[in-house]
Amino acid sequence: MILTVTLNTALDLTYRVRSLRPHASHRVSEVIERPGGKGVNAARVLAALGHETIVTGFVGGATGRVLRDRLGDIPGLADALVPVSGPTRRTIAVVDQLTGDTTQLNEPGPQITPAEWGTFLGRYEELLAGVSAVALCGSLPPGVPVGAYATLVRAARTHGVPVLLDTSGEPLRRGVAARPDVIKPNTDELAELTGSHEPLRATQDARRRGAQAVVASLGADGLLAIAPEGHWRATPPARVHGNPTGAGDSAVAGLLSGLVEELPWPDRLTRAVALSAATVAAPAAGEFDRATFEELLGRISVTGRASAA
Amino acid sequence: MILTVTLNTALDLTYRVRSLRPHASHRVSEVIERPGGKGVNAARVLAALGHETIVTGFVGGATGRVLRDRLGDIPGLADALVPVSGPTRRTIAVVDQLTGDTTQLNEPGPQITPAEWGTFLGRYEELLAGVSAVALCGSLPPGVPVGAYATLVRAARTHGVPVLLDTSGEPLRRGVAARPDVIKPNTDELAELTGSHEPLRATQDARRRGAQAVVASLGADGLLAIAPEGHWRATPPARVHGNPTGAGDSAVAGLLSGLVEELPWPDRLTRAVALSAATVAAPAAGEFDRATFEELLGRISVTGRASAA
């Protein structure tokens, strides 16, 4: 059983418009509504890979009820979300049909009270007792302490549960110091954490700050991993065209499932890169295309080497 | 008791962003959520003016539940909405804080089945038996026949209930032919109906097409009315700055309340123009500022004359 934490869950809306023009009025031709937030996305991919997965975090309001209804429809996924008084946020991706560009509007999320945060911490500790790995994903809603992920990383380590952290900014900085097993920043997040725009140097620096393994996402160029077991670079065969929404969350699912299955690092990275590319290739944002995934698995190039034992 | 019909009700969201740029990601700093659709807006103003008002139309889904909850909070307003299987649409007004400009995104609305339309028609006939006037407002959701407003106008006339029609395009064209008591087009809607961009000529032409009275909205320049009782022009003292959202719906409320109170046409137009300007001046979209309304009432210029008896 794998646990994913999404403190700022979302109801993700995708709107198709003919052409987005500021100050104009637009008729939305298609509305897609799905449960979102980075940990929810990763959980959906984990469930699709055959891993029983528990989703926790906060949920509230009318948008939260829709989110829970939709989660209930996904096989292999258990809902352990903690109800709060504020409403779950919406995110809106406005897709311009002429250019293919996406414009994103993200609500801030509900105000979390200290009591709600306390309730969550209790629930999280209970859940840790029964899981083999945990992913901590995404932004913090208002009211959650900025050191939240450090607290959650420490609790996981106390329970002996491997923990992957995927966030940015100050919550990442604080969380890294609590020594998570894996972080998965993109190059911007890594540069913000370390001050270096050079991925290899920044990855090494992030490890010195506390992360045991750092898997840097290089976007369409794949992943760069430095871990106690060695260092590797995994690259897809060619640039995949499509919608990158959710590609990073699919990579998290690939890394975490590989960890739980005790795959060697090169196989974990191969799976993560293939899932990520298959997510970009899928027509629906955040879904992965299974045929593309299986076809890509044999075509990911991994270079690097294991550390001397 | 006044009835307003909003076939395509909406949950209106207002998002504040610092600056809207296509293809970028935006943090929404403020979310305002309110029940909407033109007839719902007009009903809220009627209720604020002290007229008991019934709201009907279609409502469905999670968005529809929120809409009904919020309607229930408004004193003087009764909810006679007809539940449907599809979800009530959202509309999103994205306000750019740098420029003050608003970008509008409107979902299309739920697909209405023939059975749901039939249920509505039955409910509407029942409601007509107990009301002194009816306003038919806004766009048609998918599945509703394009001649819907003609049907609703005829039913009102059969019951001897005065009917105001405020819509556009083909639904307006068909509705006008059924001889509503009043239509309230803006100059664009009038031009689309008649082919003329000259307001006086277009207003006369709209009457020949079947409307008994035509009140043309000239935007910030006020209203032009041609009715069996005479013709008038009502003008506010100065251009009011602010958000024009809902100004037309406030004008509908002014006209309809004046009709029910049997005010002379100049007084109805004065009230409609003052309400409209007080809506533009109000900080929240679609609300009217009562002090501005009362102050403006004495300062609207009305020219024109009654027909020879």
Coordinates of C-alpha atoms in Angstrom, one line a residue:
Chain A
M1 CA 0.0 0.0 0.0
I2 CA 1.3 3.4 -1.0
L3 CA 0.2 6.8 0.5
T4 CA 0.1 10.1 -1.4
V5 CA -0.4 13.4 0.4
T6 CA -2.0 16.3 -1.4
L7 CA -2.5 19.1 1.1
N8 CA -3.9 21.4 -1.6
T9 CA -6.2 19.1 -3.5
A10 CA -8.0 20.6 -6.5
L11 CA -10.9 20.2 -8.8
D12 CA -9.1 20.5 -12.1
L13 CA -11.2 22.1 -14.9
T14 CA -10.0 22.1 -18.6
Y15 CA -11.8 24.7 -20.8
R16 CA -11.5 24.6 -24.6
V17 CA -12.0 28.0 -26.2
R18 CA -11.4 29.0 -29.9
S19 CA -8.9 31.7 -29.1
L20 CA -8.2 33.3 -25.7
R21 CA -8.1 37.1 -25.9
P22 CA -7.8 39.3 -22.8
H23 CA -10.8 41.6 -22.3
A24 CA -13.1 39.5 -24.7
S25 CA -16.0 37.2 -23.8
H26 CA -15.5 33.5 -24.7
R27 CA -17.8 30.6 -25.2
V28 CA -16.3 27.5 -23.6
S29 CA -16.9 24.7 -26.1
E30 CA -15.8 21.8 -23.8
V31 CA -15.5 21.4 -20.1
I32 CA -13.5 18.5 -18.5
E33 CA -13.7 18.2 -14.7
R34 CA -11.3 15.8 -12.8
P35 CA -9.9 15.4 -9.3
G36 CA -6.5 17.0 -9.1
G37 CA -3.5 18.1 -7.1
K38 CA -0.1 16.5 -7.7
G39 CA -0.5 13.7 -5.1
V40 CA -3.9 12.8 -6.5
N41 CA -2.5 12.7 -10.0
A42 CA 0.4 10.4 -8.9
A43 CA -2.1 8.2 -7.0
R44 CA -4.2 7.7 -10.1
V45 CA -1.1 6.6 -12.0
L46 CA 0.0 4.3 -9.2
A47 CA -3.5 2.7 -9.1
A48 CA -3.3 2.2 -12.9
L49 CA 0.1 0.5 -12.4
G50 CA -1.6 -2.0 -10.0
H51 CA -0.5 -0.5 -6.7
E52 CA -3.2 -0.1 -4.1
T53 CA -3.0 3.6 -3.1
I54 CA -4.4 5.8 -0.4
V55 CA -5.0 9.5 -1.0
T56 CA -4.9 11.9 2.0
G57 CA -4.8 15.7 2.4
F58 CA -7.6 18.2 2.8
V59 CA -11.0 18.4 1.1
G60 CA -14.0 20.7 1.7
G61 CA -17.0 22.4 0.2
A62 CA -19.0 21.7 -2.9
T63 CA -15.9 21.3 -5.0
G64 CA -14.6 18.8 -2.5
R65 CA -17.7 16.7 -2.7
V66 CA -17.3 16.5 -6.5
L67 CA -13.6 15.6 -6.0
R68 CA -14.5 12.8 -3.6
D69 CA -17.3 11.5 -5.9
R70 CA -14.8 11.2 -8.8
L71 CA -12.1 9.6 -6.6
G72 CA -14.6 7.0 -5.6
D73 CA -14.9 6.0 -9.3
I74 CA -11.2 5.1 -9.6
P75 CA -10.4 1.4 -8.9
G76 CA -7.5 0.7 -6.5
L77 CA -7.6 4.1 -4.9
A78 CA -8.8 4.7 -1.3
D79 CA -10.0 8.1 0.0
A80 CA -8.5 9.1 3.4
L81 CA -9.0 12.8 2.8
V82 CA -9.6 15.0 5.9
P83 CA -12.7 17.2 5.7
V84 CA -12.1 20.9 6.4
S85 CA -14.5 23.9 6.5
G86 CA -13.1 25.8 3.5
P87 CA -13.8 24.7 0.0
T88 CA -11.3 22.7 -2.1
R89 CA -9.8 25.0 -4.8
R90 CA -10.5 24.9 -8.5
T91 CA -7.7 25.1 -11.1
I92 CA -8.7 26.1 -14.6
A93 CA -6.6 25.3 -17.7
V94 CA -7.9 27.3 -20.7
V95 CA -6.8 25.6 -23.9
D96 CA -6.6 27.9 -26.9
Q97 CA -7.7 25.7 -29.9
L98 CA -5.9 28.0 -32.4
T99 CA -2.4 27.9 -30.8
G100 CA -2.7 24.9 -28.6
D101 CA -1.4 27.0 -25.7
T102 CA -2.7 26.6 -22.2
T103 CA -3.4 29.5 -19.8
Q104 CA -3.6 28.4 -16.2
L105 CA -5.8 30.0 -13.4
N106 CA -5.2 28.5 -9.9
E107 CA -7.4 29.4 -6.9
P108 CA -5.4 29.6 -3.7
G109 CA -7.1 26.9 -1.7
P110 CA -9.0 26.8 1.6
Q111 CA -7.8 28.5 4.8
I112 CA -6.7 25.6 7.0
T113 CA -7.2 26.2 10.8
P114 CA -4.6 25.0 13.4
A115 CA -7.2 22.4 14.6
E116 CA -7.6 21.0 11.0
W117 CA -3.9 20.8 10.6
G118 CA -3.7 18.9 13.9
T119 CA -6.4 16.5 12.8
F120 CA -4.5 15.9 9.6
L121 CA -1.3 15.1 11.5
G122 CA -3.1 12.5 13.6
R123 CA -4.6 10.9 10.5
Y124 CA -1.3 10.9 8.7
E125 CA 0.5 9.1 11.6
E126 CA -2.2 6.4 11.6
L127 CA -1.9 5.9 7.9
L128 CA 1.9 5.7 8.0
A129 CA 1.6 2.5 10.1
G130 CA 0.2 0.6 7.2
V131 CA 2.0 1.8 4.1
S132 CA 5.3 0.9 2.3
A133 CA 6.1 4.4 0.9
V134 CA 4.7 7.9 1.0
A135 CA 4.8 10.8 -1.5
L136 CA 4.3 14.4 -0.3
C137 CA 3.2 16.5 -3.2
G138 CA 2.5 20.1 -4.2
S139 CA 1.8 23.4 -2.7
L140 CA 0.5 24.2 0.8
P141 CA -2.9 25.8 1.2
P142 CA -3.2 29.0 3.3
G143 CA -2.8 28.4 7.1
V144 CA -0.6 25.3 6.8
P145 CA 2.8 26.0 8.4
V146 CA 5.6 26.5 5.9
G147 CA 7.6 23.8 7.6
A148 CA 4.8 21.3 7.1
Y149 CA 6.7 19.0 4.8
A150 CA 9.7 18.8 7.3
T151 CA 7.2 17.6 9.9
L152 CA 5.7 15.0 7.5
V153 CA 9.2 13.8 6.4
R154 CA 10.3 13.3 10.0
A155 CA 7.2 11.4 10.9
A156 CA 7.7 9.1 7.9
R157 CA 11.3 8.5 8.8
T158 CA 10.3 7.7 12.4
H159 CA 7.9 5.1 11.1
G160 CA 10.6 3.7 8.7
V161 CA 8.5 4.6 5.7
P162 CA 10.5 5.8 2.6
V163 CA 9.3 9.3 1.7
L164 CA 9.4 11.2 -1.6
L165 CA 9.0 15.0 -1.5
D166 CA 7.8 16.9 -4.6
T167 CA 7.2 20.5 -3.9
S168 CA 8.9 23.9 -4.4
G169 CA 10.1 27.1 -2.8
E170 CA 10.4 27.5 1.0
P171 CA 8.3 24.3 1.7
L172 CA 10.9 22.3 -0.3
R173 CA 13.8 24.1 1.4
R174 CA 12.5 23.2 4.8
G175 CA 11.4 19.7 3.8
V176 CA 14.9 18.8 2.3
A177 CA 16.5 19.6 5.6
A178 CA 14.5 16.8 7.2
R179 CA 16.3 14.3 5.0
P180 CA 13.6 12.8 2.7
D181 CA 14.6 9.6 0.8
V182 CA 13.9 11.2 -2.6
I183 CA 13.1 14.7 -4.0
K184 CA 12.0 15.2 -7.6
P185 CA 12.5 18.9 -8.5
N186 CA 12.5 20.3 -12.0
T187 CA 15.4 22.6 -13.0
D188 CA 13.6 25.8 -11.9
E189 CA 12.8 24.3 -8.5
L190 CA 16.3 23.1 -8.2
A191 CA 17.8 26.5 -9.1
E192 CA 15.5 28.2 -6.6
L193 CA 16.7 25.7 -3.9
T194 CA 20.4 25.8 -4.6
G195 CA 21.0 29.0 -6.6
S196 CA 22.6 27.0 -9.4
H197 CA 21.2 26.6 -12.9
E198 CA 23.6 23.9 -13.8
P199 CA 21.7 20.6 -13.1
L200 CA 24.6 18.4 -12.1
R201 CA 26.0 20.9 -9.7
A202 CA 22.5 21.8 -8.3
T203 CA 21.6 18.1 -7.8
Q204 CA 24.8 17.5 -5.9
D205 CA 24.1 20.6 -3.8
A206 CA 20.5 19.5 -3.0
R207 CA 21.9 16.2 -1.7
R208 CA 24.3 18.2 0.6
R209 CA 21.2 20.0 1.9
G210 CA 19.7 16.7 3.1
A211 CA 18.0 14.9 0.3
Q212 CA 19.3 11.3 0.2
A213 CA 18.5 10.9 -3.5
V214 CA 17.8 13.7 -5.9
V215 CA 16.0 13.0 -9.2
A216 CA 16.1 16.2 -11.3
S217 CA 13.5 16.5 -14.1
L218 CA 15.1 17.9 -17.2
G219 CA 11.7 18.2 -18.9
A220 CA 11.7 16.6 -22.4
D221 CA 15.3 15.5 -21.9
G222 CA 14.4 13.0 -19.1
L223 CA 15.8 12.6 -15.6
L224 CA 19.1 13.0 -13.8
A225 CA 19.4 11.0 -10.6
I226 CA 22.1 11.1 -7.9
A227 CA 21.5 8.6 -5.1
P228 CA 23.6 6.8 -2.4
E229 CA 23.5 3.8 -4.8
G230 CA 25.0 5.7 -7.8
H231 CA 24.2 8.3 -10.5
W232 CA 22.3 7.9 -13.7
R233 CA 20.8 9.9 -16.6
A234 CA 17.7 8.5 -18.3
T235 CA 16.6 9.9 -21.7
P236 CA 13.6 9.3 -23.9
P237 CA 14.3 8.3 -27.5
A238 CA 12.8 11.5 -29.0
R239 CA 10.9 14.6 -27.9
V240 CA 7.2 13.7 -27.3
H241 CA 4.7 16.3 -28.4
G242 CA 1.6 17.0 -26.3
N243 CA 0.4 18.4 -23.0
P244 CA 3.0 18.3 -20.2
T245 CA 0.4 18.7 -17.5
G246 CA 0.8 15.8 -15.0
A247 CA 4.0 14.5 -16.5
G248 CA 6.0 15.2 -13.3
D249 CA 3.3 13.5 -11.2
S250 CA 3.6 10.4 -13.5
A251 CA 7.3 10.4 -12.9
V252 CA 6.7 10.5 -9.1
A253 CA 4.4 7.4 -9.6
G254 CA 7.2 5.7 -11.6
L255 CA 9.8 6.4 -9.0
L256 CA 7.7 5.4 -6.0
S257 CA 6.3 2.2 -7.6
G258 CA 9.9 1.2 -8.5
L259 CA 11.1 1.9 -5.0
V260 CA 8.3 -0.3 -3.4
E261 CA 9.0 -3.1 -5.9
E262 CA 12.7 -2.8 -5.0
L263 CA 13.7 -2.3 -8.7
P264 CA 17.3 -1.2 -9.4
W265 CA 17.6 2.6 -10.0
P266 CA 18.0 2.3 -13.8
D267 CA 14.7 0.4 -14.0
R268 CA 12.9 3.0 -11.7
L269 CA 14.2 5.8 -13.9
T270 CA 13.2 4.0 -17.1
R271 CA 9.7 3.6 -15.8
A272 CA 9.5 7.2 -14.6
V273 CA 10.7 8.6 -17.9
A274 CA 8.4 6.3 -20.0
L275 CA 5.4 7.2 -17.8
S276 CA 6.2 10.9 -18.0
A277 CA 6.5 10.8 -21.8
A278 CA 3.3 8.7 -22.1
T279 CA 1.5 11.3 -20.1
V280 CA 2.6 14.1 -22.4
A281 CA 1.4 11.9 -25.4
A282 CA -2.0 11.2 -23.9
P283 CA -4.9 13.3 -25.3
A284 CA -6.4 14.0 -21.8
A285 CA -4.3 16.1 -19.5
G286 CA -2.8 14.0 -16.6
E287 CA -3.7 10.6 -18.0
F288 CA -1.0 8.3 -19.5
D289 CA -1.3 6.4 -22.7
R290 CA -0.6 2.8 -21.8
A291 CA 0.5 1.6 -25.3
T292 CA 3.0 4.5 -25.5
F293 CA 4.2 3.7 -22.0
E294 CA 4.8 0.0 -22.8
E295 CA 6.4 0.8 -26.2
L296 CA 8.7 3.4 -24.6
L297 CA 9.9 1.1 -21.8
G298 CA 12.3 -0.7 -24.2
R299 CA 13.6 2.6 -25.7
I300 CA 14.7 4.7 -22.7
S301 CA 18.5 5.2 -22.7
V302 CA 20.1 5.0 -19.2
T303 CA 23.7 6.0 -18.7
G304 CA 25.7 6.2 -15.4
R305 CA 27.0 3.8 -12.8
A306 CA 26.5 2.4 -9.4
S307 CA 28.7 3.6 -6.5
A308 CA 31.5 1.4 -5.4
A309 CA 30.1 -0.8 -2.6
Chain B
M1 CA -45.5 38.5 -7.0
I2 CA -43.1 38.7 -10.0
L3 CA -41.6 35.7 -11.9
T4 CA -38.2 35.7 -13.6
V5 CA -37.2 32.8 -15.9
T6 CA -33.5 31.9 -16.3
L7 CA -33.3 28.8 -18.5
N8 CA -29.5 28.9 -18.4
T9 CA -28.8 29.8 -14.7
A10 CA -25.1 30.0 -13.7
L11 CA -22.7 30.0 -10.8
D12 CA -20.9 33.2 -11.5
L13 CA -17.2 33.3 -10.4
T14 CA -15.1 36.4 -10.3
Y15 CA -11.4 35.8 -10.2
R16 CA -8.9 38.6 -9.5
V17 CA -5.4 38.1 -11.0
R18 CA -2.5 40.6 -11.1
S19 CA -2.3 40.6 -14.9
L20 CA -3.9 38.1 -17.3
R21 CA -1.3 36.9 -19.9
P22 CA -2.2 34.1 -22.3
H23 CA 0.0 31.0 -22.0
A24 CA 1.1 32.0 -18.4
S25 CA 0.1 30.5 -15.0
H26 CA -1.8 32.8 -12.7
R27 CA -2.4 32.7 -9.0
V28 CA -6.0 33.9 -8.3
S29 CA -5.9 36.2 -5.3
E30 CA -9.6 36.5 -4.7
V31 CA -12.6 34.3 -5.6
I32 CA -16.2 35.6 -5.5
E33 CA -19.0 33.0 -6.1
R34 CA -22.6 34.1 -6.6
P35 CA -25.8 32.8 -8.2
G36 CA -26.2 34.2 -11.7
G37 CA -27.9 34.2 -15.0
K38 CA -29.7 37.3 -16.2
G39 CA -33.1 36.4 -14.7
V40 CA -31.5 35.5 -11.3
N41 CA -29.7 38.9 -11.3
A42 CA -33.0 40.8 -12.1
A43 CA -34.8 38.8 -9.4
R44 CA -32.2 39.8 -6.8
V45 CA -32.7 43.5 -7.7
L46 CA -36.5 43.1 -7.6
A47 CA -36.3 41.5 -4.2
A48 CA -34.0 44.4 -3.0
L49 CA -36.7 46.8 -4.3
G50 CA -39.3 45.0 -2.1
H51 CA -41.0 42.9 -4.7
E52 CA -41.6 39.3 -3.7
T53 CA -40.0 37.4 -6.6
I54 CA -40.0 33.8 -7.8
V55 CA -37.0 32.4 -9.8
T56 CA -37.5 29.5 -12.2
G57 CA -35.4 27.8 -14.9
F58 CA -33.1 24.8 -14.8
V59 CA -30.7 23.8 -12.1
G60 CA -28.5 20.7 -11.7
G61 CA -25.3 19.1 -10.4
A62 CA -22.9 20.3 -7.7
T63 CA -22.8 23.9 -9.1
G64 CA -26.6 23.9 -9.0
R65 CA -26.6 22.9 -5.4
V66 CA -24.3 25.8 -4.5
L67 CA -26.5 28.1 -6.6
R68 CA -29.7 27.0 -4.7
D69 CA -27.9 27.4 -1.3
R70 CA -27.0 30.9 -2.1
L71 CA -30.4 31.8 -3.5
G72 CA -31.9 30.6 -0.2
D73 CA -29.9 33.3 1.6
I74 CA -31.6 36.1 -0.3
P75 CA -34.7 37.5 1.5
G76 CA -37.8 38.0 -0.7
L77 CA -36.7 35.5 -3.3
A78 CA -38.5 32.1 -3.8
D79 CA -36.7 29.2 -5.6
A80 CA -38.9 27.4 -8.1
L81 CA -36.1 26.1 -10.2
V82 CA -36.6 22.7 -12.0
P83 CA -33.9 20.1 -11.3
V84 CA -32.2 18.6 -14.4
S85 CA -29.6 15.8 -14.7
G86 CA -26.9 18.0 -16.3
P87 CA -24.8 20.5 -14.1
T88 CA -25.6 24.2 -14.0
R89 CA -22.9 26.1 -15.9
R90 CA -20.2 28.3 -14.4
T91 CA -19.2 31.7 -15.8
I92 CA -15.8 33.1 -14.9
A93 CA -15.0 36.8 -15.0
V94 CA -11.2 37.2 -14.8
V95 CA -10.5 40.7 -13.6
D96 CA -7.0 42.0 -14.4
Q97 CA -5.9 44.2 -11.5
L98 CA -3.4 46.2 -13.5
T99 CA -5.8 47.3 -16.3
G100 CA -9.2 46.7 -14.6
D101 CA -10.2 44.8 -17.8
T102 CA -12.5 41.7 -17.5
T103 CA -12.1 38.6 -19.5
Q104 CA -15.2 36.4 -19.6
L105 CA -15.3 32.6 -19.9
N106 CA -18.8 31.1 -20.2
E107 CA -19.6 27.4 -20.0
P108 CA -22.4 26.3 -22.4
G109 CA -24.8 24.9 -19.8
P110 CA -26.4 21.5 -19.3
Q111 CA -28.0 19.5 -22.0
I112 CA -31.7 19.7 -21.5
T113 CA -33.7 16.6 -22.5
P114 CA -37.2 16.9 -24.1
A115 CA -38.7 15.4 -20.9
E116 CA -37.0 18.1 -18.7
W117 CA -38.2 20.8 -21.1
G118 CA -41.7 19.4 -20.8
T119 CA -41.5 19.4 -17.0
F120 CA -40.4 23.0 -17.0
L121 CA -43.4 24.0 -19.3
G122 CA -45.8 22.4 -16.8
R123 CA -44.2 24.2 -13.9
Y124 CA -44.1 27.5 -15.7
E125 CA -47.9 27.3 -16.5
E126 CA -48.6 26.7 -12.8
L127 CA -46.4 29.6 -11.7
L128 CA -48.1 32.0 -14.2
A129 CA -51.4 31.5 -12.4
G130 CA -50.1 33.4 -9.4
V131 CA -47.9 36.2 -10.7
S132 CA -48.4 39.8 -11.9
A133 CA -45.6 39.9 -14.4
V134 CA -42.9 37.7 -15.9
A135 CA -39.4 38.3 -17.3
L136 CA -37.8 35.8 -19.7
C137 CA -34.0 36.3 -19.6
G138 CA -30.8 35.2 -21.2
S139 CA -29.5 32.4 -23.4
L140 CA -30.9 29.0 -24.0
P141 CA -29.0 25.9 -22.7
P142 CA -28.3 23.1 -25.2
G143 CA -31.4 21.0 -26.0
V144 CA -34.0 23.7 -25.4
P145 CA -35.9 24.5 -28.7
V146 CA -34.8 27.8 -30.3
G147 CA -38.5 28.8 -30.3
A148 CA -38.7 28.4 -26.5
Y149 CA -39.3 32.0 -25.7
A150 CA -42.1 32.3 -28.3
T151 CA -43.8 29.4 -26.4
L152 CA -43.3 31.1 -23.1
V153 CA -44.5 34.5 -24.3
R154 CA -47.6 32.9 -25.7
A155 CA -48.3 31.1 -22.5
A156 CA -47.9 34.3 -20.5
R157 CA -50.3 36.2 -22.8
T158 CA -52.9 33.4 -22.5
H159 CA -52.7 33.8 -18.7
G160 CA -53.0 37.6 -19.1
V161 CA -49.6 38.1 -17.5
P162 CA -47.4 41.0 -18.9
V163 CA -44.2 39.6 -20.2
L164 CA -40.8 41.2 -20.7
L165 CA -38.3 39.4 -23.0
D166 CA -34.5 40.0 -22.7
T167 CA -32.5 37.7 -25.0
S168 CA -30.6 37.9 -28.3
G169 CA -30.2 36.3 -31.7
E170 CA -32.6 33.7 -33.0
P171 CA -34.4 33.1 -29.7
L172 CA -35.1 36.9 -29.6
R173 CA -36.3 36.9 -33.2
R174 CA -38.7 34.0 -32.6
G175 CA -39.8 35.4 -29.2
V176 CA -40.6 38.9 -30.7
A177 CA -43.0 37.3 -33.2
A178 CA -45.1 36.0 -30.3
R179 CA -45.8 39.7 -29.3
P180 CA -44.2 40.2 -25.9
D181 CA -45.3 43.3 -23.9
V182 CA -41.7 44.6 -23.7
I183 CA -38.3 43.7 -25.1
K184 CA -35.0 45.3 -23.8
P185 CA -32.3 44.8 -26.4
N186 CA -29.0 46.6 -26.5
T187 CA -27.9 48.3 -29.7
D188 CA -26.0 45.2 -30.9
E189 CA -29.0 42.9 -30.2
L190 CA -31.3 45.4 -31.9
A191 CA -29.0 45.6 -35.0
E192 CA -28.9 41.8 -35.2
L193 CA -32.7 41.6 -35.0
T194 CA -33.5 44.4 -37.5
G195 CA -30.4 44.9 -39.6
S196 CA -30.3 48.6 -38.6
H197 CA -27.6 50.2 -36.5
E198 CA -29.7 53.4 -36.2
P199 CA -31.4 53.0 -32.7
L200 CA -34.6 54.9 -33.5
R201 CA -35.2 53.2 -36.8
A202 CA -34.3 49.8 -35.3
T203 CA -36.6 50.3 -32.4
Q204 CA -39.5 51.1 -34.7
D205 CA -38.7 48.1 -36.8
A206 CA -38.6 45.8 -33.7
R207 CA -42.1 47.0 -32.9
R208 CA -43.3 46.1 -36.4
R209 CA -41.9 42.6 -35.8
G210 CA -44.2 42.1 -32.9
A211 CA -42.9 43.7 -29.7
Q212 CA -45.5 46.0 -28.1
A213 CA -42.9 48.1 -26.4
V214 CA -39.2 48.3 -27.2
V215 CA -36.8 49.7 -24.6
A216 CA -33.4 49.9 -26.3
S217 CA -30.4 50.1 -24.0
L218 CA -27.9 52.7 -25.3
G219 CA -25.3 51.7 -22.7
A220 CA -24.0 54.7 -20.7
D221 CA -26.3 57.0 -22.7
G222 CA -29.5 55.5 -21.1
L223 CA -32.6 54.1 -22.6
L224 CA -34.8 54.8 -25.7
A225 CA -38.4 53.5 -25.4
I226 CA -41.2 53.3 -27.9
A227 CA -44.5 51.9 -26.6
P228 CA -48.2 52.1 -27.5
E229 CA -48.4 54.9 -24.8
G230 CA -45.7 57.1 -26.3
H231 CA -41.9 57.4 -26.9
W232 CA -39.2 58.6 -24.5
R233 CA -35.5 58.9 -24.0
A234 CA -34.1 58.6 -20.5
T235 CA -30.5 59.8 -19.9
P236 CA -28.3 59.7 -16.7
P237 CA -26.6 63.0 -15.7
A238 CA -23.1 61.8 -16.4
R239 CA -21.2 58.8 -17.5
V240 CA -20.8 56.4 -14.5
H241 CA -17.5 54.5 -14.2
G242 CA -17.3 50.9 -13.0
N243 CA -18.2 47.4 -14.0
P244 CA -21.2 47.2 -16.4
T245 CA -21.9 43.5 -15.5
G246 CA -25.5 43.1 -14.6
A247 CA -26.5 46.7 -15.5
G248 CA -29.0 45.4 -18.1
D249 CA -30.5 43.0 -15.6
S250 CA -31.0 45.9 -13.2
A251 CA -32.7 47.8 -16.0
V252 CA -35.1 44.8 -16.5
A253 CA -35.9 44.9 -12.7
G254 CA -36.6 48.6 -12.9
L255 CA -38.9 48.3 -15.9
L256 CA -40.8 45.3 -14.5
S257 CA -41.2 46.7 -11.0
G258 CA -42.5 50.0 -12.6
L259 CA -44.9 48.0 -14.8
V260 CA -46.3 46.1 -11.8
E261 CA -46.6 49.3 -9.8
E262 CA -48.4 50.8 -12.8
L263 CA -46.0 53.7 -12.9
P264 CA -46.2 56.0 -16.0
W265 CA -43.5 55.2 -18.6
P266 CA -41.2 58.2 -17.7
D267 CA -41.0 57.0 -14.1
R268 CA -40.3 53.4 -15.1
L269 CA -37.5 54.5 -17.4
T270 CA -36.1 56.8 -14.7
R271 CA -36.0 53.9 -12.2
A272 CA -34.4 51.6 -14.8
V273 CA -31.7 54.1 -15.8
A274 CA -30.9 54.9 -12.1
L275 CA -30.7 51.2 -11.2
S276 CA -28.5 50.5 -14.2
A277 CA -26.1 53.3 -13.4
A278 CA -26.1 52.4 -9.7
T279 CA -25.1 48.8 -10.7
V280 CA -22.2 50.0 -12.7
A281 CA -21.1 52.1 -9.7
A282 CA -21.3 49.3 -7.2
P283 CA -18.0 47.6 -6.3
A284 CA -19.4 44.1 -6.5
A285 CA -20.4 43.0 -10.0
G286 CA -24.2 42.7 -10.4
E287 CA -25.1 44.5 -7.1
F288 CA -26.5 48.0 -7.1
D289 CA -25.4 50.8 -4.8
R290 CA -28.6 52.0 -3.0
A291 CA -27.3 55.4 -2.1
T292 CA -26.2 56.1 -5.8
F293 CA -29.6 54.7 -7.0
E294 CA -31.6 57.1 -4.7
E295 CA -29.4 60.0 -5.5
L296 CA -29.7 59.4 -9.2
L297 CA -33.5 59.1 -9.2
G298 CA -33.9 62.9 -9.1
R299 CA -31.3 63.5 -11.8
I300 CA -32.4 61.3 -14.8
S301 CA -33.5 63.4 -17.7
V302 CA -36.5 62.1 -19.6
T303 CA -37.6 63.6 -22.9
G304 CA -40.4 62.5 -25.2
R305 CA -44.2 62.4 -25.2
A306 CA -47.3 60.3 -24.7
S307 CA -49.2 59.3 -27.8
A308 CA -52.5 61.1 -28.6
A309 CA -55.2 59.1 -26.8

